[in-house]
Amino acid sequence: MNTTKRVLVVASVTLVAVILYQWGHIDGSAGKSSKVMGESIAAESSPIKALTEQDIYYPGTEDLAPDEMRVIACGTGMPNSRPKQAAACFLVELGNGDKFIFDIGSGSAERLSAMKIPYDYLDKVFIGHLHSDHFGDLAALWIGGVIGNRIKPLRVWGPSGTKPELGTKYALEHMEKVFTWDSASRLGNVDIRGQVLEVHEFDYKAINQEIFNENGVSIRTIPAIHALDGPVSFILEWNGLKFAFSSDTFPNKWWMKYTKNADIAIHECFITPDDLVKKQKWTPGAALNVGTQVHTSPAQFGKVMSDIKPRIAVGYHFFNDFDTLPNVLEAVRSTYDGPLALATDYMVFNITKDDIRVRMAVVDEDIWPQPAVGEKIPPDASKRIGFTEFITDGRVNYKEVVDRIYADINEKYGTDIPAPQ
Ligand SMILES: [Zn+2]
Ligand SMILES: [Zn+2]
C-alpha cells in the first residue's frame, strides 16, 4: 500500500470512528450528548448500581411515546444470503400503535421475529418491487405468522407492472398456489383467519398518490427506476413526521421532488463498483453497470441526499463490513456532508420532532412468538383433509405412550381431551 492510500484508509477509518462516536442523538447532539454522558459517568461511579442509561435497544422493553416513530432495520444486505445481513426490510412503528413493514427481503422474517411483536400487529407490508431481496420472505411472514398466532389477514400493497404477469397481484396469487399443499395441510388444525392474504395492487406510474390512509397515517407512492418498469418508492407521513423509503432506485426526479426534507430518508446505497469487482468477483463492466446504473452507487447516494436534505440520511443495500464501509463512506462523503447512518441489520432509529436517536438493537436469539391479540378460534376438526387408507395403515400407534401424554396434559391444565383411538 502506498503512502497516499494508507493516509486515505486511516482518514476513512477515523471518520467512521467519529461517526460511530457521534451516534446517539443526531439533532442538537452537542448539548444533549454531553449532558447524557455526564449523567452516565455519575451512575457508572457506583460499584453496585445499574447504569441509568443503556445505549442499546432491547426489543420489547421500551414504550413508544405518542409522538414518536421507531424505525428498525430488519434487512440491509444484498440478494445473496449471509448470516450478518438479511435482504431489504425496514419496520416502522408509530406512537399511535400502527406498524408497517417496508419490503420483506429474503432472511428478514427472522429479524422481524426478534422484535417480539405479536404477529397481529405485523399485518401491513409495502413492497417496493418484486425482486427476491425485497419480497422473498413474504411467505415466511404470511405462513409463519399464522403459526405464530396471527388471527388477522395479512395486508400487502405492491405495484403493478407493464402487464398483469409483472404485477404484485399475479406474484402473490401464484405464491398462494405454490403453497397449496401447505394451506391444505393446515385446514382443521390451526385457526386459519390469519391465512387470508389481502392484496392491494396500485399503478406503478402513480406520482405521489396516496395508497393508504388510516389512523392519521398517509402512505404515498412514487415511481422508482430500477431494472424494469414497475418498482416504486414510498413516503409515509404521520404526526408531522416524514419517512421516505426508496426500495431500489436509480436517482430520479420523483424522489427529488417528493422526499425533500424527510425526517428520515432511507435510500439504497450499493457497494462500490471496485468492491463489486474485488469482493463479488464481477467483471469491471458488470460492476459498473449494476453498481451505477441498475443501482445507486455511494457517491450518487450522497448527491441524492445533498439534494433532498433529510434530517437523517440512511444508506442500505451493501454488505457493511470493516473493509467495505470505509470505501462506501469515503464515496458518500465526496458528495454529502449531512447527518448519515450507513445501515446494518438491527440498527434502530427513534425519531421525534426534536431528536433522532440511533442505536443498535441486541436481540434474543431464542425467540418464540407472542400471543394473538384476540381470542383464537379452535380449529374445526371436521375440515381436516386427513390421510388416505394407504398412509393411515402405516401408522405405528404407541397407545400407552400417547394416552399418558394426554393424561398428563389434561391433569396439568385441567382439561378433558380424549386421546384419539
Ligand atoms: Zn431490486
Ligand atoms: Zn435490491
Coordinates of C-alpha atoms and ligand atoms in Angstrom, one line a residue:
M1 CA 0.0 0.0 0.0
N2 CA 1.5 3.4 -0.9
T3 CA 1.6 6.3 1.5
T4 CA -1.3 8.3 -0.1
K5 CA -3.5 5.2 0.0
R6 CA -2.6 4.4 3.6
V7 CA -3.3 8.0 4.7
L8 CA -6.7 7.8 3.0
V9 CA -7.6 4.5 4.7
V10 CA -6.6 5.9 8.1
A11 CA -8.6 9.0 7.4
S12 CA -11.6 6.9 6.4
V13 CA -11.4 4.7 9.4
T14 CA -11.1 7.7 11.7
L15 CA -14.1 9.2 10.0
V16 CA -16.1 6.0 10.7
A17 CA -15.0 6.1 14.3
V18 CA -16.1 9.8 14.6
I19 CA -19.5 8.9 13.1
L20 CA -19.9 6.0 15.4
Y21 CA -18.8 8.1 18.3
Q22 CA -21.4 10.8 17.5
W23 CA -24.2 8.3 17.1
G24 CA -26.6 8.8 19.9
H25 CA -28.6 12.0 19.3
I26 CA -28.2 13.5 15.9
D27 CA -30.1 16.7 16.3
G28 CA -28.8 19.1 18.9
S29 CA -26.3 16.4 19.5
A30 CA -23.6 18.5 21.2
G31 CA -25.6 19.7 24.2
K32 CA -27.7 16.6 24.7
S33 CA -24.9 14.0 24.2
S34 CA -22.6 15.7 26.7
K35 CA -25.3 16.1 29.3
V36 CA -26.3 12.4 28.9
M37 CA -22.7 11.4 29.1
G38 CA -22.2 13.5 32.3
E39 CA -25.1 11.7 34.0
S40 CA -23.9 8.3 32.8
I41 CA -20.5 8.9 34.3
A42 CA -22.1 9.7 37.6
A43 CA -24.1 6.5 37.6
E44 CA -21.1 4.5 36.5
S45 CA -19.2 5.7 39.5
S46 CA -21.3 3.4 41.7
P47 CA -19.9 -0.1 42.1
I48 CA -23.3 -1.7 42.8
K49 CA -26.0 0.3 40.9
A50 CA -27.2 -0.5 37.4
L51 CA -26.5 2.1 34.8
T52 CA -29.2 4.7 34.4
E53 CA -28.9 4.8 30.6
Q54 CA -28.5 1.9 28.1
D55 CA -27.3 2.9 24.7
I56 CA -28.7 -0.3 23.3
Y57 CA -32.2 -1.2 22.3
Y58 CA -33.6 -4.4 23.8
P59 CA -36.8 -5.3 21.8
G60 CA -39.9 -5.3 23.9
T61 CA -38.5 -3.2 26.8
E62 CA -39.4 0.4 25.7
D63 CA -42.7 2.2 25.3
L64 CA -43.2 4.3 22.3
A65 CA -44.1 7.9 23.1
P66 CA -47.4 9.2 21.5
D67 CA -45.4 11.4 19.1
E68 CA -42.5 9.0 18.4
M69 CA -41.6 7.0 15.4
R70 CA -39.3 4.0 15.7
V71 CA -37.6 2.6 12.6
I72 CA -35.7 -0.7 12.8
A73 CA -33.5 -2.1 10.0
C74 CA -34.5 -5.7 9.7
G75 CA -32.7 -6.3 6.4
T76 CA -30.0 -4.1 4.8
G77 CA -28.0 -6.5 2.7
M78 CA -27.9 -7.8 -0.9
P79 CA -29.7 -10.5 -2.9
N80 CA -27.1 -13.1 -1.9
S81 CA -27.7 -14.5 1.6
R82 CA -25.3 -14.1 4.5
P83 CA -25.8 -14.6 8.3
K84 CA -25.0 -11.0 9.2
Q85 CA -27.4 -9.2 6.9
A86 CA -30.8 -10.2 5.6
A87 CA -32.1 -8.5 2.4
A88 CA -34.2 -5.3 2.4
C89 CA -36.7 -4.8 5.2
F90 CA -37.5 -1.8 7.4
L91 CA -40.0 -1.9 10.2
V92 CA -41.8 1.4 11.1
E93 CA -43.5 1.6 14.5
L94 CA -45.6 4.7 15.3
G95 CA -46.8 6.1 18.6
N96 CA -50.4 5.6 17.6
G97 CA -49.9 1.9 17.7
D98 CA -49.6 1.3 13.9
K99 CA -46.7 -0.8 12.5
F100 CA -45.7 -1.0 8.9
I101 CA -43.2 -3.3 7.1
F102 CA -41.4 -1.8 4.0
D103 CA -40.0 -4.6 1.8
I104 CA -39.6 -8.1 3.2
G105 CA -36.5 -9.4 1.5
S106 CA -35.1 -12.9 2.0
G107 CA -34.0 -13.6 5.5
S108 CA -35.8 -10.6 7.0
A109 CA -38.8 -12.5 8.7
E110 CA -36.3 -13.8 11.2
R111 CA -35.2 -10.3 12.1
L112 CA -38.9 -9.2 12.4
S113 CA -39.5 -12.1 14.8
A114 CA -36.6 -10.8 17.0
M115 CA -38.6 -7.6 17.7
K116 CA -41.0 -9.6 19.9
I117 CA -44.1 -8.0 18.4
P118 CA -47.3 -10.0 18.2
Y119 CA -47.9 -11.0 14.5
D120 CA -51.3 -9.4 14.6
Y121 CA -49.5 -6.0 14.6
L122 CA -47.2 -7.0 11.8
D123 CA -50.1 -7.2 9.3
K124 CA -49.2 -4.4 6.8
V125 CA -46.5 -4.9 4.2
F126 CA -45.5 -2.5 1.5
I127 CA -43.4 -4.0 -1.3
G128 CA -41.3 -1.6 -3.5
H129 CA -40.7 -4.2 -6.2
L130 CA -40.8 -7.9 -6.8
H131 CA -37.1 -8.8 -6.6
S132 CA -36.4 -11.7 -4.2
D133 CA -34.3 -9.5 -2.0
H134 CA -37.4 -7.2 -1.5
F135 CA -40.2 -9.7 -1.0
G136 CA -38.5 -13.1 -0.7
D137 CA -39.6 -13.7 2.9
L138 CA -43.2 -12.7 2.4
A139 CA -44.3 -16.4 2.6
A140 CA -42.3 -16.8 5.8
L141 CA -44.2 -13.9 7.4
W142 CA -47.5 -15.0 5.9
I143 CA -47.5 -18.6 6.9
G144 CA -45.0 -18.4 9.8
G145 CA -47.3 -15.6 11.2
V146 CA -50.3 -17.9 11.2
I147 CA -48.4 -20.5 13.2
G148 CA -47.1 -17.6 15.3
N149 CA -50.7 -16.7 16.4
R150 CA -51.7 -14.1 13.8
I151 CA -55.5 -14.2 13.5
K152 CA -55.8 -11.1 11.3
P153 CA -55.4 -11.2 7.5
L154 CA -52.0 -10.2 6.1
R155 CA -52.4 -7.0 4.1
V156 CA -49.9 -6.4 1.3
W157 CA -49.5 -3.4 -1.0
G158 CA -47.4 -3.5 -4.1
P159 CA -47.1 -2.1 -7.6
S160 CA -48.5 -3.2 -11.0
G161 CA -46.2 -3.9 -14.0
T162 CA -46.4 -3.2 -17.7
K163 CA -48.6 -6.4 -18.0
P164 CA -50.6 -8.3 -15.4
E165 CA -47.9 -11.1 -15.1
L166 CA -45.4 -8.5 -13.9
G167 CA -47.6 -7.1 -11.1
T168 CA -47.9 -7.8 -7.4
K169 CA -51.3 -9.4 -7.7
Y170 CA -50.0 -12.1 -10.1
A171 CA -47.0 -12.8 -7.9
L172 CA -49.0 -13.2 -4.7
E173 CA -51.7 -15.3 -6.4
H174 CA -49.0 -17.6 -7.5
M175 CA -47.3 -17.6 -4.1
E176 CA -50.6 -18.8 -2.7
K177 CA -50.7 -21.5 -5.4
V178 CA -47.1 -22.6 -4.6
F179 CA -48.3 -23.1 -1.0
T180 CA -51.5 -25.1 -1.9
W181 CA -50.3 -28.2 -0.1
D182 CA -49.2 -26.1 2.9
S183 CA -52.6 -24.4 3.2
A184 CA -54.5 -27.7 2.7
S185 CA -52.4 -29.3 5.4
R186 CA -53.4 -26.7 8.0
L187 CA -57.2 -26.9 7.4
G188 CA -58.8 -28.1 10.6
N189 CA -55.5 -27.9 12.5
V190 CA -55.0 -24.2 13.1
D191 CA -57.0 -21.0 13.3
I192 CA -56.7 -20.0 9.6
R193 CA -58.1 -16.5 9.8
G194 CA -54.5 -15.2 9.6
Q195 CA -54.0 -17.2 6.3
V196 CA -56.1 -14.7 4.4
L197 CA -54.0 -12.6 2.1
E198 CA -55.4 -9.1 1.2
V199 CA -53.5 -7.8 -1.9
H200 CA -53.7 -4.1 -2.9
E201 CA -52.1 -3.6 -6.3
F202 CA -51.6 0.0 -7.4
D203 CA -50.4 1.7 -10.5
Y204 CA -46.6 1.8 -10.6
K205 CA -46.8 5.1 -12.6
A206 CA -48.8 6.9 -9.9
I207 CA -47.0 10.0 -8.9
N208 CA -47.3 11.0 -5.2
Q209 CA -50.6 9.1 -5.0
E210 CA -52.0 8.1 -1.6
I211 CA -52.4 4.3 -1.3
F212 CA -53.1 4.1 2.4
N213 CA -54.9 6.4 4.8
E214 CA -55.9 5.1 8.3
N215 CA -55.5 6.5 11.8
G216 CA -53.8 9.7 10.7
V217 CA -51.2 7.7 8.7
S218 CA -50.8 8.6 5.0
I219 CA -48.6 6.5 2.6
R220 CA -47.9 7.7 -0.9
T221 CA -46.1 6.1 -3.8
I222 CA -43.8 7.5 -6.5
P223 CA -42.2 5.6 -9.4
A224 CA -38.7 4.3 -9.0
I225 CA -36.2 3.4 -11.8
H226 CA -34.7 0.0 -11.4
A227 CA -34.1 -3.0 -13.7
L228 CA -37.5 -2.9 -15.4
D229 CA -40.7 -0.8 -15.2
G230 CA -42.7 -1.5 -12.0
P231 CA -40.6 -0.5 -9.0
V232 CA -41.8 2.2 -6.6
S233 CA -40.6 4.1 -3.6
F234 CA -42.8 5.0 -0.6
I235 CA -43.4 8.1 1.6
L236 CA -45.1 7.7 5.0
E237 CA -46.4 10.8 6.8
W238 CA -47.8 10.9 10.3
N239 CA -48.0 13.4 13.1
G240 CA -45.7 15.9 11.2
L241 CA -43.0 13.2 10.6
K242 CA -42.0 12.1 7.2
F243 CA -40.4 8.7 6.4
A244 CA -39.1 8.0 2.9
F245 CA -38.0 4.6 1.6
S246 CA -36.6 4.1 -1.9
S247 CA -36.6 0.3 -2.0
D248 CA -34.3 0.1 -5.1
T249 CA -33.9 3.0 -7.5
F250 CA -31.5 4.9 -9.7
P251 CA -31.6 8.6 -8.7
N252 CA -34.8 10.1 -10.1
K253 CA -36.8 13.3 -10.3
W254 CA -39.8 12.0 -8.3
W255 CA -37.7 11.1 -5.3
M256 CA -36.0 14.5 -5.5
K257 CA -39.3 16.3 -5.6
Y258 CA -41.4 14.4 -3.0
T259 CA -39.0 13.3 -0.3
K260 CA -37.4 16.7 0.3
N261 CA -36.8 17.4 4.0
A262 CA -37.8 14.0 5.1
D263 CA -37.2 13.3 8.8
I264 CA -35.6 10.0 7.8
A265 CA -34.7 9.2 4.2
I266 CA -33.7 5.6 3.5
H267 CA -32.2 5.1 0.1
E268 CA -30.3 2.3 -1.5
C269 CA -26.5 2.8 -1.5
F270 CA -24.9 -0.1 -3.3
I271 CA -21.4 -1.4 -2.7
T272 CA -18.7 0.5 -4.6
P273 CA -18.0 -0.8 -8.1
D274 CA -14.4 -1.5 -7.1
D275 CA -15.6 -3.8 -4.3
L276 CA -18.1 -5.5 -6.7
V277 CA -15.0 -6.5 -8.7
K278 CA -12.9 -7.4 -5.7
K279 CA -15.4 -9.0 -3.3
Q280 CA -18.3 -10.1 -5.5
K281 CA -15.9 -11.3 -8.2
W282 CA -17.6 -9.5 -11.0
T283 CA -16.1 -8.1 -14.2
P284 CA -15.5 -4.3 -14.2
G285 CA -18.2 -4.0 -16.9
A286 CA -20.8 -5.8 -14.9
A287 CA -19.7 -4.0 -11.7
L288 CA -20.1 -0.5 -13.4
N289 CA -23.4 -1.4 -15.0
V290 CA -25.1 -2.9 -11.9
G291 CA -23.2 -0.6 -9.4
T292 CA -24.1 2.7 -11.0
Q293 CA -26.9 2.1 -13.5
V294 CA -29.2 -0.6 -12.1
H295 CA -28.4 0.6 -8.5
T296 CA -27.3 3.8 -6.9
S297 CA -23.6 3.9 -6.0
P298 CA -22.4 5.5 -2.8
A299 CA -21.3 8.7 -4.5
Q300 CA -24.6 9.0 -6.3
F301 CA -26.4 8.3 -3.0
G302 CA -24.5 11.2 -1.4
K303 CA -25.6 13.6 -4.2
V304 CA -29.2 12.5 -3.8
M305 CA -29.1 13.3 -0.1
S306 CA -27.4 16.6 -0.7
D307 CA -30.4 17.5 -2.9
I308 CA -33.2 16.4 -0.5
K309 CA -31.5 17.3 2.8
P310 CA -33.2 14.9 5.2
R311 CA -32.8 15.2 9.0
I312 CA -31.0 11.9 8.7
A313 CA -29.9 10.0 5.5
V314 CA -29.8 6.3 5.7
G315 CA -27.9 4.2 3.2
Y316 CA -28.5 0.5 2.9
H317 CA -28.2 -2.4 0.4
F318 CA -24.5 -3.2 0.7
F319 CA -22.5 -5.7 2.7
N320 CA -21.5 -3.5 5.6
D321 CA -18.1 -4.7 6.8
F322 CA -14.9 -3.4 8.3
D323 CA -13.3 -3.5 4.9
T324 CA -16.2 -2.2 2.7
L325 CA -17.6 0.5 5.0
P326 CA -14.6 2.9 4.6
N327 CA -14.9 2.8 0.8
V328 CA -18.6 3.4 0.9
L329 CA -18.3 6.2 3.4
E330 CA -15.5 7.9 1.5
A331 CA -17.6 7.9 -1.7
V332 CA -20.7 9.2 0.2
R333 CA -18.7 11.9 1.8
S334 CA -17.3 13.1 -1.5
T335 CA -20.8 14.3 -2.3
Y336 CA -22.7 14.7 1.0
D337 CA -21.7 16.1 4.4
G338 CA -25.0 15.9 6.3
P339 CA -26.3 13.6 9.0
L340 CA -25.8 10.0 8.0
A341 CA -26.2 6.4 9.0
L342 CA -24.9 3.5 6.9
A343 CA -27.3 0.8 8.0
T344 CA -26.7 -2.7 9.1
D345 CA -29.2 -5.1 10.5
Y346 CA -30.8 -4.2 13.8
M347 CA -29.9 -0.5 13.6
V348 CA -32.7 1.4 15.4
F349 CA -33.8 5.0 14.9
N350 CA -36.1 6.8 17.4
I351 CA -37.5 9.9 15.8
T352 CA -39.4 12.8 17.3
K353 CA -39.7 16.4 16.1
D354 CA -36.8 17.4 18.4
D355 CA -34.5 14.4 18.3
I356 CA -33.2 11.5 16.3
R357 CA -31.5 8.8 18.3
V358 CA -29.6 6.0 16.5
R359 CA -28.6 2.8 18.3
M360 CA -28.2 -0.9 17.7
A361 CA -30.6 -3.5 19.0
V362 CA -29.4 -6.5 20.8
V363 CA -31.7 -9.4 20.2
D364 CA -32.6 -12.6 22.0
E365 CA -32.0 -15.5 19.5
D366 CA -34.2 -17.9 21.4
I367 CA -37.3 -16.3 20.1
W368 CA -40.9 -17.6 20.5
P369 CA -44.0 -15.9 19.1
Q370 CA -46.2 -13.6 21.2
P371 CA -49.8 -14.5 21.8
A372 CA -52.7 -13.4 19.5
V373 CA -54.3 -10.1 20.3
G374 CA -57.7 -11.6 20.3
E375 CA -59.2 -15.0 21.1
K376 CA -58.2 -17.8 18.8
I377 CA -61.0 -20.0 17.3
P378 CA -60.4 -23.7 18.0
P379 CA -59.9 -25.3 14.6
D380 CA -62.8 -27.3 13.2
A381 CA -61.5 -30.9 13.0
S382 CA -64.2 -31.9 10.5
K383 CA -62.4 -29.6 8.0
R384 CA -59.2 -31.8 8.1
I385 CA -58.5 -33.4 4.8
G386 CA -56.8 -36.4 6.5
F387 CA -54.9 -39.3 5.1
T388 CA -55.7 -42.0 2.6
E389 CA -56.0 -45.5 3.9
F390 CA -52.6 -46.3 2.4
I391 CA -50.9 -43.8 4.7
T392 CA -53.1 -44.5 7.7
D393 CA -52.2 -48.2 7.5
G394 CA -48.6 -47.2 8.0
R395 CA -49.1 -45.7 11.4
V396 CA -47.4 -47.2 14.4
N397 CA -49.6 -46.3 17.4
Y398 CA -47.8 -46.3 20.8
K399 CA -51.2 -46.2 22.5
E400 CA -49.9 -46.4 26.1
V401 CA -47.3 -43.6 25.4
V402 CA -49.8 -41.3 23.8
D403 CA -52.5 -42.0 26.4
R404 CA -50.0 -41.0 29.1
I405 CA -49.2 -37.7 27.3
Y406 CA -52.9 -36.8 27.1
A407 CA -53.5 -37.7 30.7
D408 CA -50.5 -35.6 31.9
I409 CA -51.6 -32.6 29.9
N410 CA -55.2 -32.9 31.0
E411 CA -54.1 -33.1 34.6
K412 CA -51.8 -30.1 34.3
Y413 CA -54.2 -27.8 32.5
G414 CA -57.5 -29.1 34.0
T415 CA -58.8 -30.2 30.6
D416 CA -60.6 -33.3 29.5
I417 CA -59.3 -34.0 26.0
P418 CA -59.8 -37.6 25.0
A419 CA -56.8 -39.4 23.4
P420 CA -57.5 -40.5 19.8
Q421 CA -58.4 -44.1 19.5
Ligands
ZN1 ZN -34.1 -4.8 -6.9
ZN2 ZN -32.4 -4.9 -4.1

